[in-house]
CSV table of C-alpha atoms in Angstrom, one decimal:
chain,number,residue,atom,x,y,z
A,119,MET,CA,-39.8,54.9,-26.9
A,120,ILE,CA,-39.2,51.8,-24.7
A,121,GLU,CA,-42.4,49.8,-24.9
A,122,LYS,CA,-44.0,48.2,-21.8
A,123,HIS,CA,-43.6,44.7,-23.2
A,124,THR,CA,-39.9,45.1,-23.3
A,125,PHE,CA,-39.8,45.8,-19.6
A,126,ASP,CA,-42.2,42.9,-19.0
A,127,PHE,CA,-39.9,40.6,-21.0
A,128,LEU,CA,-36.8,41.6,-19.0
A,129,LYS,CA,-38.7,41.2,-15.7
A,130,GLY,CA,-39.5,37.7,-16.9
A,131,VAL,CA,-35.9,36.9,-17.7
A,132,ALA,CA,-34.9,38.0,-14.2
A,133,ALA,CA,-37.5,35.8,-12.6
A,134,HIS,CA,-37.0,32.7,-14.9
A,135,ASN,CA,-33.5,32.8,-16.1
A,136,ASP,CA,-33.2,29.4,-17.8
A,137,LYS,CA,-33.1,28.1,-21.4
A,138,GLU,CA,-36.5,26.4,-21.2
A,139,TRP,CA,-38.4,29.6,-20.2
A,140,PHE,CA,-36.4,31.7,-22.7
A,141,GLU,CA,-37.3,29.4,-25.6
A,142,GLU,CA,-41.0,29.5,-24.6
A,143,HIS,CA,-40.8,33.3,-24.8
A,144,ARG,CA,-38.5,33.7,-27.8
A,145,ASP,CA,-41.2,35.7,-29.6
A,146,ASP,CA,-41.3,38.1,-26.7
A,147,TYR,CA,-37.5,38.4,-26.9
A,148,GLU,CA,-37.6,39.1,-30.7
A,149,ARG,CA,-40.3,41.8,-30.1
A,150,ALA,CA,-38.2,43.4,-27.3
A,151,LYS,CA,-35.1,43.3,-29.5
A,152,SER,CA,-37.0,44.8,-32.4
A,153,ASN,CA,-38.1,47.6,-30.1
A,154,LEU,CA,-34.5,48.3,-29.1
A,155,VAL,CA,-33.3,48.2,-32.8
A,156,ASP,CA,-36.0,50.8,-33.6
A,157,VAL,CA,-34.8,52.9,-30.7
A,158,ALA,CA,-31.2,52.6,-31.9
A,159,GLY,CA,-32.3,54.0,-35.3
A,160,LEU,CA,-34.0,57.0,-33.7
A,161,LEU,CA,-31.0,57.7,-31.5
A,162,ILE,CA,-28.5,57.4,-34.4
A,163,ASP,CA,-30.5,60.0,-36.4
A,164,ALA,CA,-30.9,62.3,-33.4
A,165,ALA,CA,-27.3,62.1,-32.1
A,166,SER,CA,-25.9,62.6,-35.6
A,167,ARG,CA,-27.3,66.2,-35.5
A,168,PHE,CA,-24.7,67.2,-32.8
A,169,ASP,CA,-22.1,64.5,-33.5
A,170,PRO,CA,-22.0,63.9,-37.3
A,171,LYS,CA,-19.6,61.0,-36.9
A,172,VAL,CA,-22.2,58.9,-35.2
A,173,LYS,CA,-24.2,58.2,-38.4
A,174,LYS,CA,-21.2,56.9,-40.3
A,175,ALA,CA,-20.0,54.8,-37.4
A,176,ASN,CA,-23.4,53.2,-36.7
A,177,ALA,CA,-24.8,52.4,-40.1
A,178,GLU,CA,-26.6,49.2,-38.8
A,179,PRO,CA,-28.9,49.8,-35.8
A,180,THR,CA,-29.0,46.0,-35.2
A,181,ARG,CA,-25.3,46.1,-34.3
A,182,CYS,CA,-26.0,48.8,-31.6
A,183,VAL,CA,-28.1,46.5,-29.4
A,184,THR,CA,-26.2,44.2,-27.1
A,185,ARG,CA,-26.7,40.5,-26.9
A,186,ILE,CA,-28.8,39.0,-24.2
A,187,ASN,CA,-26.9,35.7,-24.0
A,188,ARG,CA,-24.0,35.6,-21.6
A,189,ASP,CA,-20.7,34.4,-22.8
A,190,MET,CA,-20.5,31.4,-20.6
A,191,ARG,CA,-16.8,31.0,-21.1
A,192,PHE,CA,-16.3,34.0,-18.8
A,193,ALA,CA,-19.5,33.6,-16.7
A,194,LYS,CA,-19.4,30.1,-15.3
A,195,GLY,CA,-21.9,29.6,-12.6
A,196,LYS,CA,-24.1,32.5,-13.7
A,197,PRO,CA,-27.5,32.4,-15.3
A,198,PRO,CA,-27.4,32.1,-19.1
A,199,TYR,CA,-29.1,35.3,-19.9
A,200,LYS,CA,-28.5,39.0,-19.0
A,201,THR,CA,-31.4,40.8,-17.5
A,202,ASP,CA,-30.7,44.1,-19.3
A,203,LEU,CA,-30.0,45.4,-22.8
A,204,PHE,CA,-27.9,48.3,-24.0
A,205,VAL,CA,-28.1,50.5,-27.0
A,206,MET,CA,-24.5,51.6,-27.7
A,207,LEU,CA,-23.5,54.4,-30.2
A,208,ASN,CA,-20.0,55.7,-30.8
A,209,SER,CA,-18.3,58.0,-33.2
A,210,VAL,CA,-15.3,55.9,-34.2
A,211,GLY,CA,-16.7,52.5,-35.2
A,212,ASP,CA,-15.0,50.4,-32.5
A,213,TYR,CA,-17.2,49.6,-29.6
A,214,GLN,CA,-14.6,47.6,-27.8
A,215,GLY,CA,-11.9,50.2,-27.5
A,216,SER,CA,-13.7,53.6,-27.5
A,217,ALA,CA,-16.0,55.8,-25.5
A,218,SER,CA,-19.7,55.6,-26.5
A,219,TYR,CA,-23.1,57.0,-25.9
A,220,TYR,CA,-25.4,54.4,-24.3
A,221,LEU,CA,-28.9,53.7,-23.1
A,222,HIS,CA,-29.1,51.0,-20.5
A,223,VAL,CA,-32.6,49.3,-20.2
A,224,GLU,CA,-33.3,47.3,-17.1
A,225,PRO,CA,-36.5,47.4,-15.1
A,226,GLY,CA,-35.8,49.7,-12.2
A,227,GLY,CA,-32.2,50.3,-13.2
A,228,CYS,CA,-32.3,52.4,-16.4
A,229,TYR,CA,-29.8,55.1,-17.2
A,230,ALA,CA,-28.3,57.0,-20.2
A,231,GLY,CA,-24.9,58.6,-20.6
A,232,GLY,CA,-21.5,58.4,-22.2
A,233,GLY,CA,-18.0,57.3,-21.5
A,234,ILE,CA,-15.9,54.1,-21.5
A,235,PHE,CA,-16.4,51.4,-18.8
A,236,THR,CA,-14.2,48.5,-19.6
A,237,THR,CA,-11.0,50.1,-20.7
A,238,GLU,CA,-8.2,48.2,-22.3
A,239,PRO,CA,-4.7,48.8,-20.7
A,240,LYS,CA,-3.3,50.6,-23.7
A,241,ALA,CA,-6.4,52.9,-24.0
A,242,LEU,CA,-6.3,53.5,-20.3
A,243,ASP,CA,-2.7,54.5,-20.5
A,244,HIS,CA,-3.4,57.0,-23.3
A,245,ILE,CA,-6.3,58.5,-21.3
A,246,ARG,CA,-4.2,58.9,-18.2
A,247,LYS,CA,-1.4,60.5,-20.1
A,248,ARG,CA,-3.9,62.9,-21.7
A,249,ILE,CA,-5.5,63.8,-18.4
A,250,ALA,CA,-2.1,64.3,-16.7
A,251,GLY,CA,-0.9,66.6,-19.4
A,252,SER,CA,-4.1,68.7,-19.8
A,253,VAL,CA,-5.6,68.9,-16.3
A,254,PRO,CA,-7.4,72.2,-16.9
A,255,LYS,CA,-9.0,71.0,-20.1
A,256,TRP,CA,-10.0,67.7,-18.4
A,257,THR,CA,-11.6,69.4,-15.4
A,258,GLY,CA,-13.2,71.9,-17.7
A,259,VAL,CA,-15.0,68.9,-19.3
A,260,VAL,CA,-15.9,66.7,-16.3
A,261,GLU,CA,-16.5,69.5,-13.7
A,262,SER,CA,-18.4,71.9,-16.0
A,263,ARG,CA,-21.7,73.3,-14.9
A,264,GLU,CA,-23.5,71.4,-17.7
A,265,MET,CA,-21.9,68.0,-16.6
A,266,LYS,CA,-22.7,68.6,-13.0
A,267,ALA,CA,-26.3,69.5,-13.8
A,268,MET,CA,-26.9,66.4,-16.0
A,269,PHE,CA,-24.8,64.0,-14.0
A,270,PRO,CA,-24.9,65.0,-10.4
A,271,ASP,CA,-23.3,61.8,-9.2
A,272,GLY,CA,-20.1,62.6,-11.2
A,273,LEU,CA,-18.1,60.0,-13.0
A,274,THR,CA,-18.4,56.3,-12.2
A,275,SER,CA,-15.8,53.7,-12.7
A,276,PRO,CA,-15.7,49.8,-12.6
A,277,GLY,CA,-12.9,50.2,-10.0
A,278,GLU,CA,-10.1,52.4,-8.8
A,279,LEU,CA,-6.5,51.8,-7.9
A,280,LYS,CA,-5.7,52.1,-4.2
A,281,ARG,CA,-2.5,53.9,-5.1
A,282,ALA,CA,-1.3,56.2,-7.8
A,283,PRO,CA,-0.7,54.5,-11.2
A,284,GLN,CA,2.9,53.7,-11.9
A,285,GLY,CA,4.7,56.8,-13.2
A,286,TYR,CA,2.4,59.3,-11.4
A,287,GLU,CA,2.9,61.1,-8.1
A,288,PRO,CA,0.3,60.5,-5.3
A,289,ASP,CA,-0.2,64.3,-5.0
A,290,HIS,CA,-0.9,64.9,-8.7
A,291,PRO,CA,-3.7,67.4,-9.1
A,292,ALA,CA,-5.8,64.9,-11.1
A,293,ILE,CA,-5.0,61.9,-9.0
A,294,GLU,CA,-8.6,61.1,-8.2
A,295,TYR,CA,-9.2,60.6,-11.9
A,296,LEU,CA,-5.9,59.0,-12.7
A,297,ARG,CA,-6.7,56.2,-10.3
A,298,MET,CA,-9.9,55.4,-12.2
A,299,LYS,CA,-10.2,52.3,-14.5
A,300,GLY,CA,-13.1,53.7,-16.5
A,301,PHE,CA,-14.8,57.0,-17.0
A,302,CYS,CA,-18.6,57.0,-17.3
A,303,ALA,CA,-21.2,59.8,-16.8
A,304,ASN,CA,-24.6,58.2,-16.1
A,305,ARG,CA,-28.0,59.8,-15.7
A,306,LYS,CA,-30.6,57.6,-13.9
A,307,LEU,CA,-33.9,57.3,-15.6
A,308,THR,CA,-37.2,55.6,-14.6
A,309,ASN,CA,-39.1,53.0,-16.6
A,310,LYS,CA,-41.8,55.7,-16.9
A,311,GLN,CA,-39.5,58.3,-18.3
A,312,LEU,CA,-38.4,55.9,-21.1
A,313,GLN,CA,-42.1,55.2,-21.9
A,314,ASP,CA,-43.2,58.8,-22.0
A,315,GLU,CA,-43.8,60.7,-25.2
A,316,ASP,CA,-40.7,62.9,-24.7
A,317,ALA,CA,-38.4,59.9,-23.9
A,318,LEU,CA,-36.3,60.4,-27.1
A,319,ASP,CA,-35.6,64.0,-26.2
A,320,VAL,CA,-34.6,63.1,-22.6
A,321,VAL,CA,-32.1,60.5,-23.9
A,322,VAL,CA,-30.7,62.7,-26.6
A,323,GLU,CA,-30.2,65.7,-24.3
A,324,THR,CA,-28.3,63.3,-22.0
A,325,PHE,CA,-26.1,62.2,-24.9
A,326,LYS,CA,-25.5,65.8,-25.9
A,327,ALA,CA,-24.3,66.7,-22.4
A,328,ALA,CA,-21.9,63.7,-22.5
A,329,GLN,CA,-20.4,64.6,-25.8
A,330,PRO,CA,-17.5,66.6,-24.5
A,331,LEU,CA,-16.5,63.6,-22.3
A,332,VAL,CA,-16.9,61.1,-25.1
A,333,GLY,CA,-14.9,63.3,-27.5
A,334,TYR,CA,-12.1,63.9,-25.0
A,335,LEU,CA,-11.7,60.2,-24.3
A,336,ASN,CA,-11.7,59.2,-27.9
A,337,ASP,CA,-9.2,61.8,-28.8
A,338,ALA,CA,-7.0,60.6,-26.0
A,339,ILE,CA,-7.3,56.9,-27.1
A,340,ALA,CA,-6.5,57.9,-30.6
A,341,GLY,CA,-3.3,59.5,-29.4
């Protein structure tokens, strides 16, 4: 599924992260991007079988692949190019404010999963209220046997509050989740796994396991 040249290109970016090198290897970039767009198309079709909304929300596979250029307005002092690529699929048509299924491609650091990482304050408030008001349902999702089997490391977050969020008691039964700033379930994958013949099946089964989490979060955000 992920071709060797895509990994080779990303390794090159990591080793030579400057505009001159990138322009000399622009054809390699276009080839890697094309590979990811093809993968996005395959994943859209496969994920739509268990989440029918995915097809409608992701009509253009090209829009499912993240940009490799950094936004230098917010990354001063950093290299101009990212050393990874994402394929992002969601079921609501808004990548910025919703939970998604995703495949992260980075040599030696690949993973697939589902959830929301960078959570806008309003969305985070909605999620926390939903968790606090339906603890059994929430734990039934994130602590289910299926989730623990597929995502043994549990949920990851870009950060956690040191104290309980405003309006919640420190001894709330879901306080460990209410302190989170994001909610992601990631399954680590090797370069080889993503190049094997069954790579598509591996990623799709990961997305399917993450569906209850993605659905819960998007329902919460929608209010």
